[in-house]
PDB file of C-alpha atoms in Angstrom:
ATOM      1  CA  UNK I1283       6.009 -17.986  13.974  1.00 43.00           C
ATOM      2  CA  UNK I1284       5.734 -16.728  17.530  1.00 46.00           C
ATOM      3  CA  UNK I1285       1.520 -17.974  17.645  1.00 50.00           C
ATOM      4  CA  UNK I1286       0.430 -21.554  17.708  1.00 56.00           C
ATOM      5  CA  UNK I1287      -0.574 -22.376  13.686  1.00 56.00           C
ATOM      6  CA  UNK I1288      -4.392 -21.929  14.678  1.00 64.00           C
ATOM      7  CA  UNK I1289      -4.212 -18.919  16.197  1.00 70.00           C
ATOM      8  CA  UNK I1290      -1.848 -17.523  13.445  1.00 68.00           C
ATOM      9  CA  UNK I1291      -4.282 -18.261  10.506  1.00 82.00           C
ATOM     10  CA  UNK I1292      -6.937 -16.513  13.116  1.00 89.00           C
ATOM     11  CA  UNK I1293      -5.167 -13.356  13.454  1.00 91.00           C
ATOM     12  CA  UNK I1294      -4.313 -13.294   9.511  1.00 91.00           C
ATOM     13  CA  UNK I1295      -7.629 -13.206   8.337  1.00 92.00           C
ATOM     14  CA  UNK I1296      -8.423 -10.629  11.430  1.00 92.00           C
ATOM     15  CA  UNK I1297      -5.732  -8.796  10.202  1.00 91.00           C
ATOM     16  CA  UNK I1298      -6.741  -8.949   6.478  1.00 89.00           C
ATOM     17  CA  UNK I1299      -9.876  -7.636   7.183  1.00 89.00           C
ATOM     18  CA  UNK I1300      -8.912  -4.667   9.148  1.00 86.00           C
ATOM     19  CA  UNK I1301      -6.682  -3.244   6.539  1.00 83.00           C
ATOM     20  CA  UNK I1302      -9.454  -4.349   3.988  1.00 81.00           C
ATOM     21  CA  UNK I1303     -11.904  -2.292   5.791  1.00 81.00           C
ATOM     22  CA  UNK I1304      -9.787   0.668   6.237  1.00 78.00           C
ATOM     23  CA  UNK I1305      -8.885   0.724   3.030  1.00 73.00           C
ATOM     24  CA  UNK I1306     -13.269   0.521   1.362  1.00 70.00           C
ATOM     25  CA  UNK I1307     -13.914   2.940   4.881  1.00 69.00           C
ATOM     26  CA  UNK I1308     -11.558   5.585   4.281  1.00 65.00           C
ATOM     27  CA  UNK I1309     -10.188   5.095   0.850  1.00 59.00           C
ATOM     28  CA  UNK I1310      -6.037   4.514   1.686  1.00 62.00           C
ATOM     29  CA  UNK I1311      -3.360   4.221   3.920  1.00 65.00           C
ATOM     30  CA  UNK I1312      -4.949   0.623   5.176  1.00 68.00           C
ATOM     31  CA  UNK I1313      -2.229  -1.030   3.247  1.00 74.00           C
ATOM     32  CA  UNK I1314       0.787   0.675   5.212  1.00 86.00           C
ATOM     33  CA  UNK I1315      -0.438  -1.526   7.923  1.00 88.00           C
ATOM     34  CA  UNK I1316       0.088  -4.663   6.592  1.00 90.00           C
ATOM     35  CA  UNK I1317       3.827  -5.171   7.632  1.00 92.00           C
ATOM     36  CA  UNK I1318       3.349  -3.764  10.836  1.00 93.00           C
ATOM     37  CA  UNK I1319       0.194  -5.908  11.605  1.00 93.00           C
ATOM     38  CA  UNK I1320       2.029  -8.992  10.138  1.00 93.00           C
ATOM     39  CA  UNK I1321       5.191  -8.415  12.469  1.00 93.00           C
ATOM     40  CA  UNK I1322       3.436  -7.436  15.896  1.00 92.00           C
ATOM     41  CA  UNK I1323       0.163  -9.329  16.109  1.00 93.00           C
ATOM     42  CA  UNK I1324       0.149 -12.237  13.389  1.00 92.00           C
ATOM     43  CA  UNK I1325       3.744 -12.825  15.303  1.00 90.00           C
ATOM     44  CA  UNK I1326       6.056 -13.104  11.109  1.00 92.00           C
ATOM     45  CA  UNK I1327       9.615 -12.950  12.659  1.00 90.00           C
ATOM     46  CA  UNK I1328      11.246 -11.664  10.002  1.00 93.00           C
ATOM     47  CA  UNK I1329      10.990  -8.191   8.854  1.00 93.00           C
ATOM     48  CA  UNK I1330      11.683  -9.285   5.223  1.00 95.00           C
ATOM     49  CA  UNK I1331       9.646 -12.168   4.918  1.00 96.00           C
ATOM     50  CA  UNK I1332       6.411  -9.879   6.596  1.00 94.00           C
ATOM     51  CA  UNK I1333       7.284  -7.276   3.786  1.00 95.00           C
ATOM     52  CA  UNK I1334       6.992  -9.963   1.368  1.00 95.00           C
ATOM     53  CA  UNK I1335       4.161 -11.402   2.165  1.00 95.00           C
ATOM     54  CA  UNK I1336       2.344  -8.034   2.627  1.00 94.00           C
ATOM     55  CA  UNK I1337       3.380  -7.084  -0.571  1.00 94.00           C
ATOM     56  CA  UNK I1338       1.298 -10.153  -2.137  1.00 94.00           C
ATOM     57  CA  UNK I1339      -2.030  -9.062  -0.132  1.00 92.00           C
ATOM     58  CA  UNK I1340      -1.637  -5.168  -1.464  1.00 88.00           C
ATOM     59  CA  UNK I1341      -0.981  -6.602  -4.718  1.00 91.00           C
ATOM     60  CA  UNK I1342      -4.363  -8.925  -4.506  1.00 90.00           C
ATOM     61  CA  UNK I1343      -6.172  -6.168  -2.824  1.00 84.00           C
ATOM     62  CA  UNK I1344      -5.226  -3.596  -5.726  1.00 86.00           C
ATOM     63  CA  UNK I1345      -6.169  -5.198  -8.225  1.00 89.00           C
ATOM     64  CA  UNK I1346      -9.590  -6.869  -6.723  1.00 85.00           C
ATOM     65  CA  UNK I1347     -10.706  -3.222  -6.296  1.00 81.00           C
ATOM     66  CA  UNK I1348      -9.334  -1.979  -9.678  1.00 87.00           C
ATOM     67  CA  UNK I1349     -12.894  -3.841 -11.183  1.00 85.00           C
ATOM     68  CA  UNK I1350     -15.176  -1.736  -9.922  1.00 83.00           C
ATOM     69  CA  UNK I1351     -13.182   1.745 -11.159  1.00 84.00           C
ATOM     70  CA  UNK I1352     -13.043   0.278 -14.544  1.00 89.00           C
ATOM     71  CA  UNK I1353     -16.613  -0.195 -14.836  1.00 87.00           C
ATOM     72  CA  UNK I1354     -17.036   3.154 -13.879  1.00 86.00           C
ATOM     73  CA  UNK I1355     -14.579   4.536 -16.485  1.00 90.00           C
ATOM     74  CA  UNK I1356     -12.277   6.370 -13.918  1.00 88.00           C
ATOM     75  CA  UNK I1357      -9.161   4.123 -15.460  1.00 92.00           C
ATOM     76  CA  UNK I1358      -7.024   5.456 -17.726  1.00 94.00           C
ATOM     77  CA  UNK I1359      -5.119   2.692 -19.419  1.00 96.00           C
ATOM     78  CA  UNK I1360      -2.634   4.215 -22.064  1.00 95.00           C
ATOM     79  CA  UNK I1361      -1.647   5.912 -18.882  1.00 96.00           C
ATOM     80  CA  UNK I1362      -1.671   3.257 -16.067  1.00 96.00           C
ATOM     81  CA  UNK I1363       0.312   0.628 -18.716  1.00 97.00           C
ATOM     82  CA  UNK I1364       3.239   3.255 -19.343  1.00 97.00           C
ATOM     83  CA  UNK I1365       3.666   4.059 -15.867  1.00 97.00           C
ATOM     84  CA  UNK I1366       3.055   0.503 -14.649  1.00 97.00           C
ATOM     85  CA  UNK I1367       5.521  -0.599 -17.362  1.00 97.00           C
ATOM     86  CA  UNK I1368       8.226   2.046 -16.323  1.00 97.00           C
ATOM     87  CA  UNK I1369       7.243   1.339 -12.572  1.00 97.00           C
ATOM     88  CA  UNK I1370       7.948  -2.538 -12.293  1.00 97.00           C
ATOM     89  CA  UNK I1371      11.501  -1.973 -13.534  1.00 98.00           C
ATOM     90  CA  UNK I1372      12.069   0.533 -10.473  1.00 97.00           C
ATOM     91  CA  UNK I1373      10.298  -2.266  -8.077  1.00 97.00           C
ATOM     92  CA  UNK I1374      12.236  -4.645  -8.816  1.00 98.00           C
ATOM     93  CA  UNK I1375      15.617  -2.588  -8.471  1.00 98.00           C
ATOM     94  CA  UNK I1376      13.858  -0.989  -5.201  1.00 97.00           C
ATOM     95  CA  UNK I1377      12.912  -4.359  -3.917  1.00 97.00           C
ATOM     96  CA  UNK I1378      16.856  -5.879  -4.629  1.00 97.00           C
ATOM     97  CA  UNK I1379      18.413  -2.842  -2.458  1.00 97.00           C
ATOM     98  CA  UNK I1380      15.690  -3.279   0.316  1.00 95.00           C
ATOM     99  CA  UNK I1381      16.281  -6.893   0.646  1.00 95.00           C
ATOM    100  CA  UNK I1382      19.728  -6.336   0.568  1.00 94.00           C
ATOM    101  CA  UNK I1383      18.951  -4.148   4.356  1.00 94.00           C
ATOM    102  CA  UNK I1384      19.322  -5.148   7.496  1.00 93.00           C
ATOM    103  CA  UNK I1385      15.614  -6.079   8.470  1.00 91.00           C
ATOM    104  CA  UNK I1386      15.446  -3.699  11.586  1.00 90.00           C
ATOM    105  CA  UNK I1387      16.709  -0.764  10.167  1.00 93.00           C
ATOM    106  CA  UNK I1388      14.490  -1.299   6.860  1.00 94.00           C
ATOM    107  CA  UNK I1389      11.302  -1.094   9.449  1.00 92.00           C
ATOM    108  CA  UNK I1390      13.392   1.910  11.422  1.00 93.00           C
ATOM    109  CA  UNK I1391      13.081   3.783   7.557  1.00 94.00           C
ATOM    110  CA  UNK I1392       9.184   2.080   7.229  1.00 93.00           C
ATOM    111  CA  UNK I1393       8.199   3.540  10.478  1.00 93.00           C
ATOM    112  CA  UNK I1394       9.395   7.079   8.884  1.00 93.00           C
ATOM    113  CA  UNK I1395       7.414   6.721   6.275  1.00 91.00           C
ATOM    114  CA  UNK I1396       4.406   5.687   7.884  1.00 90.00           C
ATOM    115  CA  UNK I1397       4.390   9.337   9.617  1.00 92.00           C
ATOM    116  CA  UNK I1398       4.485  10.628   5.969  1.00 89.00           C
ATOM    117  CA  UNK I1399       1.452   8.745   5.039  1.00 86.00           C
ATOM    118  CA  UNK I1400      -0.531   9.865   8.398  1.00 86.00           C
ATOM    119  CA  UNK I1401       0.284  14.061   7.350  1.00 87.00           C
ATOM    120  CA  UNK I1402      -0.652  13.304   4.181  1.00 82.00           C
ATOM    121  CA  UNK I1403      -4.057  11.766   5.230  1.00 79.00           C
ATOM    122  CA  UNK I1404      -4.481  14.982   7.327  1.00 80.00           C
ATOM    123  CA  UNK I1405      -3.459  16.977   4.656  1.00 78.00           C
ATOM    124  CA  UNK I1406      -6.169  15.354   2.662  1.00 66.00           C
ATOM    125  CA  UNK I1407      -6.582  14.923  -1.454  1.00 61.00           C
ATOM    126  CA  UNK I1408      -6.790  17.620  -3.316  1.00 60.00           C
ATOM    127  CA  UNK I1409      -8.752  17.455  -6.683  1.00 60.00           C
ATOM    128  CA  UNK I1410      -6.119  19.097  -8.793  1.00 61.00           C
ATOM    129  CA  UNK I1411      -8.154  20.985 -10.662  1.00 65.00           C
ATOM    130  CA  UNK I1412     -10.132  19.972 -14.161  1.00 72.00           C
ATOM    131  CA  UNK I1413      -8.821  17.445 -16.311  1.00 77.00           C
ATOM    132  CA  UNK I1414      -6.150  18.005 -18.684  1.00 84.00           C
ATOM    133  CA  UNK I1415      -5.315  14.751 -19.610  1.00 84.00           C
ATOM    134  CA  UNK I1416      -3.136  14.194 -21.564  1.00 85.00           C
ATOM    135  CA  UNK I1417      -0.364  16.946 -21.136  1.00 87.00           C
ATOM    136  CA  UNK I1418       1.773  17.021 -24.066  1.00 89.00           C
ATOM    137  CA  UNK I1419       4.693  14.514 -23.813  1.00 89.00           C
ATOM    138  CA  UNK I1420       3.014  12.440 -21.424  1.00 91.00           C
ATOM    139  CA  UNK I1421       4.425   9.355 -22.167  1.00 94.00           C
ATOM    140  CA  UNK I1422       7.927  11.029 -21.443  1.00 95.00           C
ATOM    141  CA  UNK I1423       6.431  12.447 -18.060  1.00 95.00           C
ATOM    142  CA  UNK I1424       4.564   8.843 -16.711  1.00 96.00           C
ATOM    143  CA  UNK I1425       7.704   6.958 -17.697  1.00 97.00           C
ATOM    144  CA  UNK I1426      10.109   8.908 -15.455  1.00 97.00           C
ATOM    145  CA  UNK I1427       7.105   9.379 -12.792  1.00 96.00           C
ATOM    146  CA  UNK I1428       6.755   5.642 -12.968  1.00 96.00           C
ATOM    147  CA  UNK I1429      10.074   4.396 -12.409  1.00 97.00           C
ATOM    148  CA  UNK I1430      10.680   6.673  -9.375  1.00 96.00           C
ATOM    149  CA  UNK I1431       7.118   5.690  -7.284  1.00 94.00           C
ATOM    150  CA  UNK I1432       8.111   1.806  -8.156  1.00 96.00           C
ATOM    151  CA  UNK I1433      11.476   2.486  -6.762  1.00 96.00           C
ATOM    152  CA  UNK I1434       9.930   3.691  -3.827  1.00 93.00           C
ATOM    153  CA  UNK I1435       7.241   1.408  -3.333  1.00 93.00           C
ATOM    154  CA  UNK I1436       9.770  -1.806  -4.053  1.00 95.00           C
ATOM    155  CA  UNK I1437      12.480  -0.920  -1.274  1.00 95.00           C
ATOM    156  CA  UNK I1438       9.589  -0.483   1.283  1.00 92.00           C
ATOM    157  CA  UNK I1439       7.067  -3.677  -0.326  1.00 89.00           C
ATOM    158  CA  UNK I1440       4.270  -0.975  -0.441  1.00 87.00           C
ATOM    159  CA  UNK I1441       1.454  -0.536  -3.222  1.00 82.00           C
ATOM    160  CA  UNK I1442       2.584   3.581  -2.949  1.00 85.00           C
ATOM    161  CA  UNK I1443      -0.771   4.551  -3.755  1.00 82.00           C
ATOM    162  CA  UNK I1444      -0.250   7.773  -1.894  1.00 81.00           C
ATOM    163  CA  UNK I1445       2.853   8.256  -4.163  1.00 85.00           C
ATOM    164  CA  UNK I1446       1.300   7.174  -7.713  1.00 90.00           C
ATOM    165  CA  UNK I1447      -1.965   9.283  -7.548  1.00 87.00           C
ATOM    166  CA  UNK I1448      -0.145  12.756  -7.335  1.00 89.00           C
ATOM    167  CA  UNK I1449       2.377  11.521  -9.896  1.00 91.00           C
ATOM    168  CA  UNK I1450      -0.653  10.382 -12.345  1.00 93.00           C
ATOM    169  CA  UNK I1451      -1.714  13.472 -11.819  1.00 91.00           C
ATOM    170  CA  UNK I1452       1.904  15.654 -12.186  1.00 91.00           C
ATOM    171  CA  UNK I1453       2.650  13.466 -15.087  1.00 92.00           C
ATOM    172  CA  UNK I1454      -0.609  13.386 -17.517  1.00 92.00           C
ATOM    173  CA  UNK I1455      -2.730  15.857 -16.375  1.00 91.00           C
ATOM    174  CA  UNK I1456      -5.825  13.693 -15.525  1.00 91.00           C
ATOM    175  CA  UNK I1457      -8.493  14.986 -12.765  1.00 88.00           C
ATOM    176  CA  UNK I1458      -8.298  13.033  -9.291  1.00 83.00           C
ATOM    177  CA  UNK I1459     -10.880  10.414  -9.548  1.00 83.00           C
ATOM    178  CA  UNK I1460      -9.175   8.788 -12.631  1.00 88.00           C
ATOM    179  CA  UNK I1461      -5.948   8.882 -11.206  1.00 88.00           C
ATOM    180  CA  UNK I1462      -7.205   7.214  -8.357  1.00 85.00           C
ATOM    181  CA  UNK I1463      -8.630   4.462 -10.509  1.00 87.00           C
ATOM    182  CA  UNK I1464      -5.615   4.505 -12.597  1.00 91.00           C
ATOM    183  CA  UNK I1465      -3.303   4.043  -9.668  1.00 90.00           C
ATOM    184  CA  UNK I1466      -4.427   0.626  -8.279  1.00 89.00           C
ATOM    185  CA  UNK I1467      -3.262  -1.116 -11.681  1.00 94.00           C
ATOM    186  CA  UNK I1468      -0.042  -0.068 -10.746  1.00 93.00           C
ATOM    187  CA  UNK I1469       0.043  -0.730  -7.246  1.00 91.00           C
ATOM    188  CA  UNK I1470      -1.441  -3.907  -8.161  1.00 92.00           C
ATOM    189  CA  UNK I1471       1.710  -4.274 -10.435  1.00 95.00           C
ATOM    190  CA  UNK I1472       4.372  -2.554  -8.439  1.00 95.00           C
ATOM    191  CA  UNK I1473       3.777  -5.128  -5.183  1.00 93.00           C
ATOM    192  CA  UNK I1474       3.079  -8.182  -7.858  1.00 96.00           C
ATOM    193  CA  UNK I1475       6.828  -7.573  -8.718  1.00 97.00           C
ATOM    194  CA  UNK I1476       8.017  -6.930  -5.455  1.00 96.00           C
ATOM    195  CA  UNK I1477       6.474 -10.097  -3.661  1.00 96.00           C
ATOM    196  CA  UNK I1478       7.701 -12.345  -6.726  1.00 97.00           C
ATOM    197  CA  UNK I1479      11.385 -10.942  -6.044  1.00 97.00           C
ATOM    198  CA  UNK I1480      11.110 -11.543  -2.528  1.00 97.00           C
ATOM    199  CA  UNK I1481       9.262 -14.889  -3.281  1.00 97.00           C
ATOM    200  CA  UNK I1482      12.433 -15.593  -5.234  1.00 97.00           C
ATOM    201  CA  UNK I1483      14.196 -15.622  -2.290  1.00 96.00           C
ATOM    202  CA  UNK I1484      12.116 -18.008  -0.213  1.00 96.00           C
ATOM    203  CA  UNK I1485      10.674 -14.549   1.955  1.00 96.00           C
ATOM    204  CA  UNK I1486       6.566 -14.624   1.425  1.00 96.00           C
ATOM    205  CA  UNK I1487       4.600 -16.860   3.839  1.00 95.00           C
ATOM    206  CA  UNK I1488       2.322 -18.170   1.354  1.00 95.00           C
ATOM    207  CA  UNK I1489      -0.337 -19.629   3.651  1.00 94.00           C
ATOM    208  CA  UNK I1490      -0.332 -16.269   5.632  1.00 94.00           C
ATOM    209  CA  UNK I1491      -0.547 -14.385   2.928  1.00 94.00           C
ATOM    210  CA  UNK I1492      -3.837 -16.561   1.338  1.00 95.00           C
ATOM    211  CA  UNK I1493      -5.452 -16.145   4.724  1.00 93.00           C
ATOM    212  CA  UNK I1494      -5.218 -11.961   4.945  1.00 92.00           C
ATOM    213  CA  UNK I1495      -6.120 -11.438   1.293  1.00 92.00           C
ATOM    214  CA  UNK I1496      -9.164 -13.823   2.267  1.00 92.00           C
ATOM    215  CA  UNK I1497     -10.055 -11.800   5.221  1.00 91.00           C
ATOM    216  CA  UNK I1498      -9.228  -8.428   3.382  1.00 86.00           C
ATOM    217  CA  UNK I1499     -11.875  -9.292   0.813  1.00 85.00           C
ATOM    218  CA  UNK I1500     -14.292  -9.496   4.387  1.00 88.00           C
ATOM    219  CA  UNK I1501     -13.485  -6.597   5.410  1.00 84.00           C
ATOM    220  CA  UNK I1502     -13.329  -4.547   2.146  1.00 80.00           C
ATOM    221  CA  UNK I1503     -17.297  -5.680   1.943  1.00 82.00           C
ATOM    222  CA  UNK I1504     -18.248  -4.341   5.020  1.00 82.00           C
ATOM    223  CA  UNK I1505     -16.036  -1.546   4.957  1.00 75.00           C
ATOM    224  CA  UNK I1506     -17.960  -0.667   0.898  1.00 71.00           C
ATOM    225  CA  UNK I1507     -20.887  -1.551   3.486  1.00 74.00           C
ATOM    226  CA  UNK I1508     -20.301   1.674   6.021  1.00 74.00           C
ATOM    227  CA  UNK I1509     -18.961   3.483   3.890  1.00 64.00           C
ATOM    228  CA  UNK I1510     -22.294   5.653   2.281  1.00 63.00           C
ATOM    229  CA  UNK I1511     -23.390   5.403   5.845  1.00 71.00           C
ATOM    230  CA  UNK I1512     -20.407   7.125   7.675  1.00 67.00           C
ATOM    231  CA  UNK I1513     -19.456   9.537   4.310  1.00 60.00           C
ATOM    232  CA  UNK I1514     -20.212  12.759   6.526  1.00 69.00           C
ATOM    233  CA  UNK I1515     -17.893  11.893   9.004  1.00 71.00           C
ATOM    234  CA  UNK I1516     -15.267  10.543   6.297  1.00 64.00           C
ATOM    235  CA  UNK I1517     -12.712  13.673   7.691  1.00 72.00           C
ATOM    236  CA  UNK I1518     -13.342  12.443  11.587  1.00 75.00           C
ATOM    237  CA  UNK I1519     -11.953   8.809  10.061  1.00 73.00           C
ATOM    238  CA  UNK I1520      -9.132  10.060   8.213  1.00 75.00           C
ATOM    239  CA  UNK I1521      -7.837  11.676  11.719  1.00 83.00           C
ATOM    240  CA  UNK I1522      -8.416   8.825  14.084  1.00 81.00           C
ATOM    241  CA  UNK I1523      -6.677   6.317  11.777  1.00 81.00           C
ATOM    242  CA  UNK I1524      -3.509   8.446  10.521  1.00 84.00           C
ATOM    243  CA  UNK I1525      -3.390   9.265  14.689  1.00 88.00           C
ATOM    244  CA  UNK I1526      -3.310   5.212  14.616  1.00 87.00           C
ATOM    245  CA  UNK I1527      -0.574   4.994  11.666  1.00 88.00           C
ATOM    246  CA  UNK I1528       1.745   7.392  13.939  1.00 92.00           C
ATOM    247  CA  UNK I1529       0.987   5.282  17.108  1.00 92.00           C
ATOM    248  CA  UNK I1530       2.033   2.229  15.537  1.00 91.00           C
ATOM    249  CA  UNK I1531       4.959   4.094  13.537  1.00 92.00           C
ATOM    250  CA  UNK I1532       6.635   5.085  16.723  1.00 95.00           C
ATOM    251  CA  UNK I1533       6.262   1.297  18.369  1.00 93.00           C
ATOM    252  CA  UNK I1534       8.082   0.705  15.306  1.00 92.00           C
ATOM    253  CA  UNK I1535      10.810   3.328  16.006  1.00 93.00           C
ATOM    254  CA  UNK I1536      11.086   2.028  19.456  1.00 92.00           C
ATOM    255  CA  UNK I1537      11.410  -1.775  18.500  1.00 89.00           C
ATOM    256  CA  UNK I1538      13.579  -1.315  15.538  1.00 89.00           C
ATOM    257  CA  UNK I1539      16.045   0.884  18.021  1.00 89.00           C
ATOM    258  CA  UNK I1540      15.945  -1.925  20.751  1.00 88.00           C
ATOM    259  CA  UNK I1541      16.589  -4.515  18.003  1.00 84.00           C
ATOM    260  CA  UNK I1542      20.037  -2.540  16.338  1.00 83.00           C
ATOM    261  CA  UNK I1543      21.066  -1.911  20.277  1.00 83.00           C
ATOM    262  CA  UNK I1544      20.409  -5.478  20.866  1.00 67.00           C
TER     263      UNK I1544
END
């Protein structure tokens, strides 16, 4: 650590709670931030062991917020266990290769897609159209969706929520709200697996990791808070903050490049 402990465990639960509230304010993309946040302000060294211990708070976040969509009915579970199931096995291959990277040019690829995630927030959701779920050989479909998004969301230690709702929806048909609901199980499963590989290599700052899931629970309050309140200007929000993801996506660029010179 670059921080004194005190001011380290300050800046985690700051840290936590920022992506907490972005993600109850605005609905995603919060949880791209975690890495970057962990590296540059919290002061983790290591690219692999911020990854890590990121992937622990998405995973903790995901499946802390996958409560209230149950009780609503907007989960799908035949669905979100096949996928899950089909998606773990790609994490933990995904996770094996990206730990296998050199650190910097892991964040270099990161940093890429973080200016994915920002068009897609500007692109916005799209609801898809009425609910067909399920298509005929769904299982089939979620399977190979599955193992594909885990891959993905392993080798970068994300939760790949922007990647698992559109393949919910590709794969089985079901309308956007449920595949939204759906999705966090398997985010919540997809960085479970990837922070237990890393873990298995001694790369997840455990005490770091307790304090941002602490403040992410803060901030996901206040965020479900201001959320009703600022609905109307939900589109304003999604702009600022993916203008914010490609800000911090080209510091990234620009450190990663200094780092592989270096």
């Amino acid at each position: 650590m670059i921080l004194s402990p005190g001011a380290g465990e300050l800046l985690a639960v700051v840290c936590g709670s920022a992506v907490g509230f972005s993600l109850a304010l605005i609905g995603g993309g919060g949880s791209i931030l975690a890495t970057p946040l962990l590296l540059y302000v919290v002061g983790v060294r290591d690219p692999h062991m911020a990854i890590g211990t990121s992937a622990l708070a998405v995973s903790a976040n995901a499946f802390a917020n996958l409560w209230p969509h149950a009780r609503s009915g907007h989960v799908r579970w035949r669905a979100a266990f096949v996928f899950a199931a089909a998606g773990v096995v790609g994490a933990w291959v995904g996770s094996s290769v990206g730990k296998a990277i050199d650190g910097h040019r892991l964040l270099a690829l990161f940093a890429l897609l973080m200016l994915l995630v920002a068009f897609l927030m500007l692109r916005g959701r799209r609801g898809g159209g009425p609910d067909r779920y399920p298509l005929p050989h769904a299982v089939p479909r979620l399977g190979a969706v599955g193992l594909a998004a885990g891959g993905l969301s392993g080798f970068f230690g994300i939760g790949g929520g922007f990647l698992i709702v559109p393949g919910l929806m590709f794969a089985s048909g079901m309308e956007i709200i449920n595949a939204i609901g759906t999705s966090l199980f398997s985010v919540g499963a997809f960085a479970l697996t990837t922070a237990g590989n890393y873990a298995a290599s001694g790369l997840v700052e455990w005490r770091i990791a307790a304090e941002f899931i602490g403040g992410g629970v803060i901030g996901g309050w206040l965020g479900a808070l201001g959320a009703h309140r600022l609905s109307r200007t939900r589109g304003a929000l999604n702009v600022v903050f993916a203008g914010v993801i490609v800000l911090v996506a080209i510091y990234m660029l620009y450190r990663s490049a200094q780092a592989l010179r270096g």
